[in-house]
Short mmCIF file of C-alpha atoms and ligand atoms in Angstrom, two decimals:
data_model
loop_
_atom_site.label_atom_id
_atom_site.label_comp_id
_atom_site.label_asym_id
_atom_site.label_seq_id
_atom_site.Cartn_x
_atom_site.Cartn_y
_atom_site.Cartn_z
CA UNK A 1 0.00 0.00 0.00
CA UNK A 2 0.74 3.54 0.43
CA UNK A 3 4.63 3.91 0.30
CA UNK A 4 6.35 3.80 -2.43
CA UNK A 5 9.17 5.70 -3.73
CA UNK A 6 9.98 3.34 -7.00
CA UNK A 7 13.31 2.06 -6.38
CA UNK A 8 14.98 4.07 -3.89
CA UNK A 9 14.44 4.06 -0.15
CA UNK A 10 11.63 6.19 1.42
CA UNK A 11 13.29 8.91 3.36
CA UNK A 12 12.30 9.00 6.59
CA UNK A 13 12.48 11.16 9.64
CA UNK A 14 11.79 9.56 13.26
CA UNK A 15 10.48 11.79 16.06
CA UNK A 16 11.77 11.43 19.40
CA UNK A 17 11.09 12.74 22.90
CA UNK A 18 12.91 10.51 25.37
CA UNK A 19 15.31 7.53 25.72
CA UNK A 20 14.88 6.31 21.59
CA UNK A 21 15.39 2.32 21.86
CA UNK A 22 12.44 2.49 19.11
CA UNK A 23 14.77 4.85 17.00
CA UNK A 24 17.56 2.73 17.75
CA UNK A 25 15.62 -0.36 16.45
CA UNK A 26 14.71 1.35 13.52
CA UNK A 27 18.26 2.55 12.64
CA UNK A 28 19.09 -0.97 12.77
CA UNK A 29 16.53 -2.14 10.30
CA UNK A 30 16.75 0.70 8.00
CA UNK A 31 20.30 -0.55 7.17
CA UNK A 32 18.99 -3.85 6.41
CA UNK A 33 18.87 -4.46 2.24
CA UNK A 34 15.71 -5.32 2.82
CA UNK A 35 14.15 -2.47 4.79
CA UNK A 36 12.43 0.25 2.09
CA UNK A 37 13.75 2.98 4.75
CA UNK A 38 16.36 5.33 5.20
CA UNK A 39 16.60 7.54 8.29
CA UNK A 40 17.48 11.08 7.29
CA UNK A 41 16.17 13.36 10.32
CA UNK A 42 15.47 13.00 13.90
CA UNK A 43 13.72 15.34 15.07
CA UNK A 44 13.03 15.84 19.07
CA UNK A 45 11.22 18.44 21.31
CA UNK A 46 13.36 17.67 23.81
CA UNK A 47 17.16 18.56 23.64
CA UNK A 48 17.84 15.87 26.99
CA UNK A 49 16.63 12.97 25.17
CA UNK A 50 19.18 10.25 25.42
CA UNK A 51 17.93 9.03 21.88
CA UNK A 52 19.50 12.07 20.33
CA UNK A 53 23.23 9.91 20.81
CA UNK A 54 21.91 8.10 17.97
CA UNK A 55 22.03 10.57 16.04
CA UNK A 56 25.62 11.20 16.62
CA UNK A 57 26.78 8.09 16.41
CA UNK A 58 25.18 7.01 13.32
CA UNK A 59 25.63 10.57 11.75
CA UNK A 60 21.84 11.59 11.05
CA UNK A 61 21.31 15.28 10.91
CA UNK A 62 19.39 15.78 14.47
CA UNK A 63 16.76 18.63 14.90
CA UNK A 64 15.34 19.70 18.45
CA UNK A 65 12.72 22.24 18.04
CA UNK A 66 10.67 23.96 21.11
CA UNK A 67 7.53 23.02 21.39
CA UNK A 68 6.79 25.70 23.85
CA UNK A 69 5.81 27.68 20.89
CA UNK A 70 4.33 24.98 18.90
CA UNK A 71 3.06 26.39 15.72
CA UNK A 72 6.58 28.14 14.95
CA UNK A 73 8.02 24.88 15.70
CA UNK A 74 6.02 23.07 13.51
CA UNK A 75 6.45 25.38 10.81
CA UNK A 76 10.32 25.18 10.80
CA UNK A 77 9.73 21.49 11.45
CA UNK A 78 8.03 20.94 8.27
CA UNK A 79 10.50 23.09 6.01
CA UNK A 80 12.94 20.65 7.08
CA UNK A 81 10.96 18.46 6.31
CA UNK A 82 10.33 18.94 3.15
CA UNK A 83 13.59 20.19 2.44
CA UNK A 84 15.48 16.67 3.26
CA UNK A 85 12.74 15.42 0.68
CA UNK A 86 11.10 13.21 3.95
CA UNK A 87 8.54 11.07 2.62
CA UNK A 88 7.36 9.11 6.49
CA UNK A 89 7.58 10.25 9.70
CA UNK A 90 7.78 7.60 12.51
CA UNK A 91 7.04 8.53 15.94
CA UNK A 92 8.64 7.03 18.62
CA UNK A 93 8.14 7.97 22.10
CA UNK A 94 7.55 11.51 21.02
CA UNK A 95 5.44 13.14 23.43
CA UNK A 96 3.83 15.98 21.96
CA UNK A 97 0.34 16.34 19.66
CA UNK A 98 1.05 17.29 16.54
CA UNK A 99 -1.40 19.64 15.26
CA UNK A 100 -4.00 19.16 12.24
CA UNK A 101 -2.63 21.45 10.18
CA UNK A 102 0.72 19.31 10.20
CA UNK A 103 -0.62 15.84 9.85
CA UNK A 104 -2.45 17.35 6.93
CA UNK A 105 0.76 18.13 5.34
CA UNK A 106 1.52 14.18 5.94
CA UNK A 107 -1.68 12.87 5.20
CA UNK A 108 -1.26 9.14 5.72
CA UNK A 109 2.38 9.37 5.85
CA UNK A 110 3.10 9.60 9.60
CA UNK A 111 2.90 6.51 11.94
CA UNK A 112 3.11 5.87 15.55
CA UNK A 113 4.02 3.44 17.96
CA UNK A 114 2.14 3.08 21.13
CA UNK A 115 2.19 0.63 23.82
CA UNK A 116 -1.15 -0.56 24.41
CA UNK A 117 -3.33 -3.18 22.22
CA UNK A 118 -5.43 -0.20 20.56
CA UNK A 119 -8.29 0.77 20.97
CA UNK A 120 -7.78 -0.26 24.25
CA UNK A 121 -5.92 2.90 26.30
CA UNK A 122 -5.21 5.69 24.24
CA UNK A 123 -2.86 8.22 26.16
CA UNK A 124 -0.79 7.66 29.00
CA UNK A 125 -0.36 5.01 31.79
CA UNK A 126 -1.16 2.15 29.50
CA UNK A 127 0.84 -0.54 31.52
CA UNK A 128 -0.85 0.26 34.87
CA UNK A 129 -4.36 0.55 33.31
CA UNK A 130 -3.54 -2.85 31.75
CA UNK A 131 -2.53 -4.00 35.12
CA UNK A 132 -5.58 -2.49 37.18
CA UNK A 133 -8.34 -3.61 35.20
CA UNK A 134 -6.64 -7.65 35.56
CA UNK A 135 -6.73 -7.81 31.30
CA UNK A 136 -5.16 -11.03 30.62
CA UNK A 137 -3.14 -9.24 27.68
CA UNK A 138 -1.06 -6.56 26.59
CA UNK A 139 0.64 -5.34 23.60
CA UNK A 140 1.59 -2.87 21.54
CA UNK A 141 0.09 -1.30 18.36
CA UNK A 142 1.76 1.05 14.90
CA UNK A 143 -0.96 2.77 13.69
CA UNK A 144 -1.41 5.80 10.87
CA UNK A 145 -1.42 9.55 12.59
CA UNK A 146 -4.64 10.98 12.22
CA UNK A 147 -5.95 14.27 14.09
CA UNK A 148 -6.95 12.53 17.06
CA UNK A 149 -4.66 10.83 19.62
CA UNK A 150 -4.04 7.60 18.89
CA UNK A 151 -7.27 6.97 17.19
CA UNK A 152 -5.60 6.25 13.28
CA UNK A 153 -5.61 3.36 11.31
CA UNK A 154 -4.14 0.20 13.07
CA UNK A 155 -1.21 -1.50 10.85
CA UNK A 156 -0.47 -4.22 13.29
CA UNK A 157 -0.11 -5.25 16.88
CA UNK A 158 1.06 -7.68 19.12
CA UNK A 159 -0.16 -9.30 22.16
CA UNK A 160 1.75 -9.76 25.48
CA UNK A 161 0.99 -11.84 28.51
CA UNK A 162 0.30 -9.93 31.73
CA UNK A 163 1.20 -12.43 34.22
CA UNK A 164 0.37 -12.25 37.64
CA UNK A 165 3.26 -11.09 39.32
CA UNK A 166 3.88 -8.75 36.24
CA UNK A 167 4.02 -4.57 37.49
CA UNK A 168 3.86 -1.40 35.12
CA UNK A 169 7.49 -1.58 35.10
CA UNK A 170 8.17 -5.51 34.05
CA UNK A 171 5.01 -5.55 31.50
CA UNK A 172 6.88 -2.03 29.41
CA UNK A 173 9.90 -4.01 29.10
CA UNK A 174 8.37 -7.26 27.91
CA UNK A 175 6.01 -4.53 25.66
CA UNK A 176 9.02 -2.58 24.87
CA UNK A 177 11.14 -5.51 23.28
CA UNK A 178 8.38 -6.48 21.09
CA UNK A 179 7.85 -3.11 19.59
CA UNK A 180 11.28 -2.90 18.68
CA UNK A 181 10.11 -5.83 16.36
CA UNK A 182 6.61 -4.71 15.57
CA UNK A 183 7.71 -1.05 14.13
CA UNK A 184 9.84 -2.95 11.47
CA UNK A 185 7.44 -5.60 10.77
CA UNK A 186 4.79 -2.42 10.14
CA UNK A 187 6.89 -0.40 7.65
CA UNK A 188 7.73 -3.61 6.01
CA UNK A 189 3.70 -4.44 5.83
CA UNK A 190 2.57 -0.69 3.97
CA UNK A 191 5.20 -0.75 1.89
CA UNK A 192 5.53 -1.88 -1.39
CA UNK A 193 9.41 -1.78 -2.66
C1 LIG B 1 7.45 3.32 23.93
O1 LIG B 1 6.84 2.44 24.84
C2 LIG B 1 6.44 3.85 22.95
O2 LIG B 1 5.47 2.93 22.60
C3 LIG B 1 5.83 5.00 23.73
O3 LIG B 1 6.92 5.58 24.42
C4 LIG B 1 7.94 4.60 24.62
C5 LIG B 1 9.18 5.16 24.00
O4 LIG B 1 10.30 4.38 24.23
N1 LIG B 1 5.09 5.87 22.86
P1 LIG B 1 11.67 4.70 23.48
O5 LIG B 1 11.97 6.19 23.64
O6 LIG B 1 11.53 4.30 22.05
O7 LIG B 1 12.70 3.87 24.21
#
């Protein structure tokens, strides 16, 4: 479906606000033969996040941008954007709402990760809602970025046991290994190189 940029990779840009295993994950995969990605930009609101290393190490340009004043921050956000030619953004861990006006300028081109079987527990906390209400499973979910907070299309997910000794803490690092697995597996599943 969806992506597709003939031969060449899809240029992506992954957006960060904290510790970045995800984008670490995904740096991996993109230099894969077989992943359709490369990672051109990382872009964070947050110029502490440990993720940003990545950046260094692995020599992708790295943008932070202050969302304190949000709509000037998008607006530079997006020049880069389409300056570096970015055709997917990936969020991952990035803790802010993007606005309507710039998802519109990505229409069906921005995912997210999110650790909580969807529709199940949109927003924060998802672990120790998980945990409170005695669910028998977990997960985690990529879905497409649409104007309302994790409420887009669902690409994929996967299911994790809660077990009964398991507390928010435990059942995010079980969830967190498999969406290191599950981002991959979703670019993978709307692309067509
Ligand atoms: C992940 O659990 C992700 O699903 C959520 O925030 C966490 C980010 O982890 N949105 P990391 O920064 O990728 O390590």
């Amino acid at each position: 479906m969806v992506l597709s940029t003939g031969s060449k990779k899809i240029k992506t840009a992954v957006f960060i606000s904290g510790t970045g295993s995800n984008l670490k994950s995904l740096i991996k995969f993109s230099k894969l033969k077989k992943s359709p990605i490369s990672i051109e930009m990382i872009v964070s609101n947050n110029p502490k996040s440990k993720g940003l290393t990545f950046g260094k190490i692995h020599k992708i340009k790295k943008n932070i941008f202050n969302f304190k004043k949000q709509a000037s921050a998008e607006k530079e956000i997006l020049f880069k954007l389409k300056k570096n030619k970015i055709n997917l953004i990936c969020l991952a861990g990035f803790m802010k709402i993007l606005s309507k006006n710039f998802i519109l300028n990505f229409k069906g081109q921005i995912l997210n990760i999110h650790p909580s079987l969807l529709p199940k527990y949109k927003g924060l906390n998802t672990h120790e809602k998980a945990i409170k209400n005695k669910d028998e499973y977990s997960g985690c979910t990529v879905h497409f970025v649409n104007s309302k907070v994790d409420s887009g299309k669902i690409i994929i997910q996967k299911k994790v046991k809660i077990k009964k000794d398991d507390t928010p803490k435990s059942l995010a690092k079980k969830i967190l290994y498999q969406e290191h697995k599950l981002y991959p597996k979703a670019i993978l599943k709307i692309s067509n190189l």
